[in-house]
CSV table of C-alpha atoms in Angstrom, one decimal:
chain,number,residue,atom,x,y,z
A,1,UNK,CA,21.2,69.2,71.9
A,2,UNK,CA,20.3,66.2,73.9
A,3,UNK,CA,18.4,64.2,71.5
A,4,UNK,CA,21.7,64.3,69.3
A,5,UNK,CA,23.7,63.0,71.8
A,6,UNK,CA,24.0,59.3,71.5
A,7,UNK,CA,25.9,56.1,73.5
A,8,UNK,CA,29.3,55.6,71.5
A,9,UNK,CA,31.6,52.4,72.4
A,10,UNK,CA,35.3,53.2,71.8
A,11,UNK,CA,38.8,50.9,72.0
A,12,UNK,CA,41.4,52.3,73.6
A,13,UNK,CA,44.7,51.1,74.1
A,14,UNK,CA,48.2,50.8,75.9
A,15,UNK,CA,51.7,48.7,75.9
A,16,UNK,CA,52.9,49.7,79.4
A,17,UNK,CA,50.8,49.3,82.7
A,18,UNK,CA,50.2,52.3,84.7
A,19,UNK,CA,50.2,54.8,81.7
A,20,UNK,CA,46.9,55.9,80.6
A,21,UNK,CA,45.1,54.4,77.3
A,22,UNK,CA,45.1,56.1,74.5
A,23,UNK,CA,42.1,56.2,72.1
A,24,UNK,CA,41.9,54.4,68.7
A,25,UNK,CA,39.9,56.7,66.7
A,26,UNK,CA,36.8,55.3,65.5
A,27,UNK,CA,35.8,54.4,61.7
A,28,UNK,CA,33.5,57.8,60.7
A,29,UNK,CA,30.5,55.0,59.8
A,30,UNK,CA,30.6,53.1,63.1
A,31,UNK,CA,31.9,52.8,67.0
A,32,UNK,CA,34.3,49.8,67.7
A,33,UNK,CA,33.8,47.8,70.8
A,34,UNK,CA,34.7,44.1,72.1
A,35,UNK,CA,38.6,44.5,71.0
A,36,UNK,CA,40.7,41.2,70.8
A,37,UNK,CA,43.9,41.4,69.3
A,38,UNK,CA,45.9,38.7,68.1
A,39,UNK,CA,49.2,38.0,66.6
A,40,UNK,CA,49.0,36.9,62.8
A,41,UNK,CA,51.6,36.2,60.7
A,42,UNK,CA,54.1,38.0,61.9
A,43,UNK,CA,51.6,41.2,62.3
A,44,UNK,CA,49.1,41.9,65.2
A,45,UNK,CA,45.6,42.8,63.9
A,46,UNK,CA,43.0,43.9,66.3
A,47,UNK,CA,39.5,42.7,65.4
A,48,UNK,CA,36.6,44.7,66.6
A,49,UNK,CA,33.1,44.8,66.6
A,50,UNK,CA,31.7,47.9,63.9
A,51,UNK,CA,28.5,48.9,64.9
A,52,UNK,CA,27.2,50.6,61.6
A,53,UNK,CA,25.0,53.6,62.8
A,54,UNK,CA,24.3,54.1,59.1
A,55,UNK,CA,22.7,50.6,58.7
A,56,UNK,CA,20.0,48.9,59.3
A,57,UNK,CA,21.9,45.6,60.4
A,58,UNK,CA,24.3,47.3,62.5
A,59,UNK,CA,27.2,44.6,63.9
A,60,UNK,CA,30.0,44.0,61.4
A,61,UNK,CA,33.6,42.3,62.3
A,62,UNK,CA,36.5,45.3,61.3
A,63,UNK,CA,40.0,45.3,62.2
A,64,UNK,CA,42.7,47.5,61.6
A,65,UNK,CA,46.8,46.6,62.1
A,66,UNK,CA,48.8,47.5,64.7
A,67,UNK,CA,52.5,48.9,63.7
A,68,UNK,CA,55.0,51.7,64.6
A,69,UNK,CA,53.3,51.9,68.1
A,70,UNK,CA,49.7,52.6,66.8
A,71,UNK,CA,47.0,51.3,65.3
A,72,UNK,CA,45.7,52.5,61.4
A,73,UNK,CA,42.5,52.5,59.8
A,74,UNK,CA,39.2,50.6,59.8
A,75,UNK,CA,38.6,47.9,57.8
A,76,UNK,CA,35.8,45.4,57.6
A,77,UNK,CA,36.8,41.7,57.8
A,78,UNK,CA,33.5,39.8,58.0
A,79,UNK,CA,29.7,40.8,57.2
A,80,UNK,CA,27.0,38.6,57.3
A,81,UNK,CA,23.4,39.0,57.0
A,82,UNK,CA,22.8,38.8,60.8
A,83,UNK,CA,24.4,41.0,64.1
A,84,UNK,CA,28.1,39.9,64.5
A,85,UNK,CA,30.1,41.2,67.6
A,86,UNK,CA,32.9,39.4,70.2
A,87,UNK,CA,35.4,38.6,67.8
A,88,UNK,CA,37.3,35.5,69.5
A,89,UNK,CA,40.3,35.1,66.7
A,90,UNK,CA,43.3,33.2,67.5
A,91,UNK,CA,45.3,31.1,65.6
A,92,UNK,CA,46.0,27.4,65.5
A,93,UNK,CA,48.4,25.8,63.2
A,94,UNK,CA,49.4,29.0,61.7
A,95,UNK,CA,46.0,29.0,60.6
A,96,UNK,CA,43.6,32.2,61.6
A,97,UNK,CA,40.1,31.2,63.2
A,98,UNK,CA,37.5,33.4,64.7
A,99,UNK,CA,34.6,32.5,66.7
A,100,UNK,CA,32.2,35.8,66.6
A,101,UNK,CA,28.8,35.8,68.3
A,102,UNK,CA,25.7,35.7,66.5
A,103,UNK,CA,22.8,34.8,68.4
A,104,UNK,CA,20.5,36.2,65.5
A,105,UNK,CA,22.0,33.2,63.2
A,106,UNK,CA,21.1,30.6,66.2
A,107,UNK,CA,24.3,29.0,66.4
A,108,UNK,CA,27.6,29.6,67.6
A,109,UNK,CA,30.4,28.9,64.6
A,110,UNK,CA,34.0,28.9,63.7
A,111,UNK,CA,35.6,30.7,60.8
A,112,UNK,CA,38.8,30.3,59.2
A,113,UNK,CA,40.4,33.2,57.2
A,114,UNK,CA,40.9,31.5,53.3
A,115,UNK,CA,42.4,34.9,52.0
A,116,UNK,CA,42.9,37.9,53.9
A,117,UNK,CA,41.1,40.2,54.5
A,118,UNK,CA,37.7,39.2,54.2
A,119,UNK,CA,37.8,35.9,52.8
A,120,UNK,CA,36.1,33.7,55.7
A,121,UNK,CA,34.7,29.7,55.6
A,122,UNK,CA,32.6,28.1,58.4
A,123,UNK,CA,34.8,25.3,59.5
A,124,UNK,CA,32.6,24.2,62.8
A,125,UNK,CA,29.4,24.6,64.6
A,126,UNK,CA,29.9,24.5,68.5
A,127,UNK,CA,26.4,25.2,68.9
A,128,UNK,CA,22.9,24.7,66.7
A,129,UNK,CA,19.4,26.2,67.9
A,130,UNK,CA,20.7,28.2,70.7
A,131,UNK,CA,21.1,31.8,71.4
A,132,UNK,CA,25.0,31.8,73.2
A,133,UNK,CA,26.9,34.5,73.2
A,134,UNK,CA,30.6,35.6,74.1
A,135,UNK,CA,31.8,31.9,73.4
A,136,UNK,CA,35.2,31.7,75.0
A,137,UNK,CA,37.9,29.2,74.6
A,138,UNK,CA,40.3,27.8,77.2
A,139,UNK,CA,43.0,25.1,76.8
A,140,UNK,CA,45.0,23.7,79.8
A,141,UNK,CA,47.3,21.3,79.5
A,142,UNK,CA,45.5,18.4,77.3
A,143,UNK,CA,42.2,19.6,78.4
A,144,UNK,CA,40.0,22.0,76.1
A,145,UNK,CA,36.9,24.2,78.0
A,146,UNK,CA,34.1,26.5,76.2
A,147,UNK,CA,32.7,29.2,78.2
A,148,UNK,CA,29.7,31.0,76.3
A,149,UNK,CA,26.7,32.7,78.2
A,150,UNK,CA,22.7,32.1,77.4
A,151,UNK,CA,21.6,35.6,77.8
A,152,UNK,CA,17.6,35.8,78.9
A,153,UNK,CA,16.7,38.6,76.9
A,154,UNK,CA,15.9,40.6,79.7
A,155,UNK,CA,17.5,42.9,82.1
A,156,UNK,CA,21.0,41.9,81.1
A,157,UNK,CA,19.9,38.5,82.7
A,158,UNK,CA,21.5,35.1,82.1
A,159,UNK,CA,23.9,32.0,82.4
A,160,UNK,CA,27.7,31.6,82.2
A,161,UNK,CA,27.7,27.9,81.0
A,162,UNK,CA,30.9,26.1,81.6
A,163,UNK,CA,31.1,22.9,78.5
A,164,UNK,CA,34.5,20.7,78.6
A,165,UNK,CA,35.6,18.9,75.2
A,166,UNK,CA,36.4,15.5,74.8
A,167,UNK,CA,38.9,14.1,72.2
A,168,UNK,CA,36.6,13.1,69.4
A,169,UNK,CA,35.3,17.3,69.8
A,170,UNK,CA,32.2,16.6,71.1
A,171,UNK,CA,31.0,18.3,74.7
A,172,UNK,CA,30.0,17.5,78.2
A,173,UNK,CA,26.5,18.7,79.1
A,174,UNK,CA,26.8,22.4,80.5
A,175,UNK,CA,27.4,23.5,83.6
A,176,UNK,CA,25.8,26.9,85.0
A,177,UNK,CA,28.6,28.9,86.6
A,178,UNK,CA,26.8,31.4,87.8
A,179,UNK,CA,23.7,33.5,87.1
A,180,UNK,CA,25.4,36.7,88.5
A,181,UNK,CA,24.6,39.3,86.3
A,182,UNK,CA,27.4,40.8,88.0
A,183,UNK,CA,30.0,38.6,86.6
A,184,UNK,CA,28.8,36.2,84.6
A,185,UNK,CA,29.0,37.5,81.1
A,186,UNK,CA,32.7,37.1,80.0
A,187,UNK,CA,34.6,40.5,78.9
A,188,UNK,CA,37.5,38.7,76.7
A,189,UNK,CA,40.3,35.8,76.9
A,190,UNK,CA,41.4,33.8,79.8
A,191,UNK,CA,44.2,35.4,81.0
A,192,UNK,CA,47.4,33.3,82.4
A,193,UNK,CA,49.6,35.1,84.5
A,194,UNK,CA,52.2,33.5,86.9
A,195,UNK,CA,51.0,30.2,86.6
A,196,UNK,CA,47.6,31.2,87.3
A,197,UNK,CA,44.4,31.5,85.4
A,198,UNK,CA,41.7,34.8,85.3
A,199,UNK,CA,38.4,35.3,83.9
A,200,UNK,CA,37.3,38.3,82.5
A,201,UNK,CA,33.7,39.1,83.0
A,202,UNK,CA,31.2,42.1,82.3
A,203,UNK,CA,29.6,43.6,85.4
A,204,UNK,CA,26.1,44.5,84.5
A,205,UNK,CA,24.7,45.2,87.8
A,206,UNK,CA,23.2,47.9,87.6
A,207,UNK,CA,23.5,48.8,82.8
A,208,UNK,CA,24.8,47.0,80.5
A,209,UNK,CA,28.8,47.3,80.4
A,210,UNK,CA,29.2,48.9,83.6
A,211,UNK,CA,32.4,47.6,84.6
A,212,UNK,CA,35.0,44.6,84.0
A,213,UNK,CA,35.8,41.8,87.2
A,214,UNK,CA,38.5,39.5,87.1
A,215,UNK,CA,38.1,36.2,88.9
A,216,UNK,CA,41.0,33.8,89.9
A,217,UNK,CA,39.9,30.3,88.5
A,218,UNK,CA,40.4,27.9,91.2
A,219,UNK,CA,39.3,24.4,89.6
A,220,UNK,CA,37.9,24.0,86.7
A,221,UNK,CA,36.2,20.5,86.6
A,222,UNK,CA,34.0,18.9,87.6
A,223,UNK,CA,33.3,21.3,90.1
A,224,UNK,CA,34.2,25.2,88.5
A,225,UNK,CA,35.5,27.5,91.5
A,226,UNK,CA,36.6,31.0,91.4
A,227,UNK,CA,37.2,34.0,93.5
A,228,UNK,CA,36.6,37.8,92.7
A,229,UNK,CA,40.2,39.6,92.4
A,230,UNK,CA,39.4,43.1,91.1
A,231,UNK,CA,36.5,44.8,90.2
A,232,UNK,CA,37.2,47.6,87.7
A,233,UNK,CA,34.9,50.8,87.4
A,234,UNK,CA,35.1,53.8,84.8
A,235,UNK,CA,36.2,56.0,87.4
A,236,UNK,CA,39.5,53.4,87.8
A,237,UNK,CA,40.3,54.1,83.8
A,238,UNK,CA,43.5,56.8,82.8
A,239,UNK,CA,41.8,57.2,79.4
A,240,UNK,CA,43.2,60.3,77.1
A,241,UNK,CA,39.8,61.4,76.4
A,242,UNK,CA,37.3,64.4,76.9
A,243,UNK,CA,34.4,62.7,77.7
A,244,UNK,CA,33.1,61.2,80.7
A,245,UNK,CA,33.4,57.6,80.4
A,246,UNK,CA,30.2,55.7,81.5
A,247,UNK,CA,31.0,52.1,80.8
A,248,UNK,CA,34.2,48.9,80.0
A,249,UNK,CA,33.3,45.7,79.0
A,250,UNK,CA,36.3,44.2,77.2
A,251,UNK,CA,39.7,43.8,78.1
A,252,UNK,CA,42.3,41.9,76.4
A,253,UNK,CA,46.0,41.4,75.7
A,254,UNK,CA,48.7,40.3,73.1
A,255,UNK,CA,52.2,40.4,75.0
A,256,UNK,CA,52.4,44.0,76.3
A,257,UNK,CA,49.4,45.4,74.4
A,258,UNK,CA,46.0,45.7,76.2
A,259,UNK,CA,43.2,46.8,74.5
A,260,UNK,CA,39.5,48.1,76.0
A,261,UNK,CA,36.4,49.0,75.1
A,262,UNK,CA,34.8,52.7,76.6
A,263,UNK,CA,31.7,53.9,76.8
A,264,UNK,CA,30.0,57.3,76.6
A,265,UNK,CA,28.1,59.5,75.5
A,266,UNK,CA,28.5,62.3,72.8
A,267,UNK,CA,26.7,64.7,70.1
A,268,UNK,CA,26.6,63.7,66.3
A,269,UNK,CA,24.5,65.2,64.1
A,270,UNK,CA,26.0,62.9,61.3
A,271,UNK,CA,24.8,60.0,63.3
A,272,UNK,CA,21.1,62.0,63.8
A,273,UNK,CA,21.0,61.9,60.3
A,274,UNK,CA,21.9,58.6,59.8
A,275,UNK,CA,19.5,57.2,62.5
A,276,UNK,CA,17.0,59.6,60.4
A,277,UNK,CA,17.7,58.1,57.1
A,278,UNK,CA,16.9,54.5,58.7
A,279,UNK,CA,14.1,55.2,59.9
A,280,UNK,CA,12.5,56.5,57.1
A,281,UNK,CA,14.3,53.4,54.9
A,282,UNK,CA,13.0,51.0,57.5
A,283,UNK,CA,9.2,52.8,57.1
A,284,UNK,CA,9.0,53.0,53.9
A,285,UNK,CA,10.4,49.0,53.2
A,286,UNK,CA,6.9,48.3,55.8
A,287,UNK,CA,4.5,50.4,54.0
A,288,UNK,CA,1.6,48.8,52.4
């Protein structure tokens, strides 16, 4: 039974503080993970990375719509012919935009919806020849900041890069934040609160998604300061679920509704067969 028992991501979600999450059921083709939810025309969408366990390519962008207190069915909203996950959307002008990482294309791009739902057009390249990931936005007051992180490729390794934008859009050289593999991967939006400003950031100490940390940003430039405020753990999570939860890596928020991202482990023998299937797909495409 062990060898069908796989790592599953899962979003889970609540609208008041203090009760526990509650699970939004996963698409029976994928596991959602790195949840951002924004508010869209009058309708709040959560967009989601789709990891196709049926594929060969794997990352998609899905979403599904939040109303009547929960959130419906799976849908995907952008597929490309590369690895998509961390979709940044927000919306400017009334216009939706989404900024999702894809190292494997070498860049880091904008989107703008044309036609919902699936109906995307590059509209800006942050980034050429580079391998960022987890690109995230911050405006404050006139002033516009990138975060994105330049992973090593090894051991979960890498550099929170800190870029400031001038007026005619281009960018400052980077600066390294940090290189704390504890923190310095970001987990999701800025978050304002009280006149202040928090970071959300992946702890991968120790695994990959072990744990969220939110840092109080202190200054911003030309000198970036911050201070650890919380640490948050699996064991810290209320999450209405049966399985042991082994990992968080996301967090975010629209108004009341804050959305995560679980980990764990669980048996599928539709997912055995899948990963079966590929394999013999991905053989056979490599035999001479």
């Amino acid at each position: 039974m062990n060898r069908l028992r796989y790592m599953h991501w899962q979003i889970a979600y609540r609208t008041t503080e203090g009760d526990p999450f509650c699970l939004i059921a996963n698409p029976r083709y994928a596991w959602a993970a790195d949840p951002f939810v924004v508010e869209y025309a009058g309708t709040i969408y959560l967009f989601a990375e789709l990891f196709l366990y049926r594929s060969e390519r794997n990352g998609v962008i899905g979403y599904c719509v939040y109303e009547n207190g929960k959130f419906g069915e799976w849908h995907v909203s952008m597929d490309e012919h590369w690895h998509l996950s961390y979709p940044n959307v927000y919306v400017k002008n009334g216009e939706l935009f989404m900024c999702p990482e894809s190292w494997q294309k070498n860049e880091v791009g904008v989107y703008r919806l044309i036609e919902f739902p699936n109906k995307w057009e590059q509209v800006d390249c942050l980034f050429r020849n580079v391998k960022y990931v987890d690109t995230t936005f911050l405006e404050q007051g006139k002033e516009q900041y990138v975060f994105t992180f330049a992973p090593y490729f090894s051991e979960d390794e890498g550099q929170l890069l800190l870029f400031k934008i001038h007026e005619d859009g281009t960018m400052t050289k980077p600066a390294v934040v940090t290189t704390d593999k504890s923190l310095a991967r970001p987990g999701g939006n800025i978050i304002r609160q009280d006149g202040k400003l928090y970071r959300v950031s992946q702890n991968c100490r120790n695994s990959y998604g072990e744990g969220l940390v939110i840092s109080e940003i202190e200054c911003l430039w030309p000198e970036y300061r911050e201070h650890v405020v919380k640490r948050i753990f699996p064991g810290d999570l209320a999450v209405e679920t049966k399985y042991k939860i082994m990992g968080v890596h996301t967090y975010n928020r629209c108004g009341r509704l804050e959305v995560i991202d679980i980990k764990y482990y669980a048996p599928s023998l539709a997912e055995y067969r899948a990963a079966q299937r590929t394999h013999r797909v991905f053989l056979n495409k490599y035999e001479e």
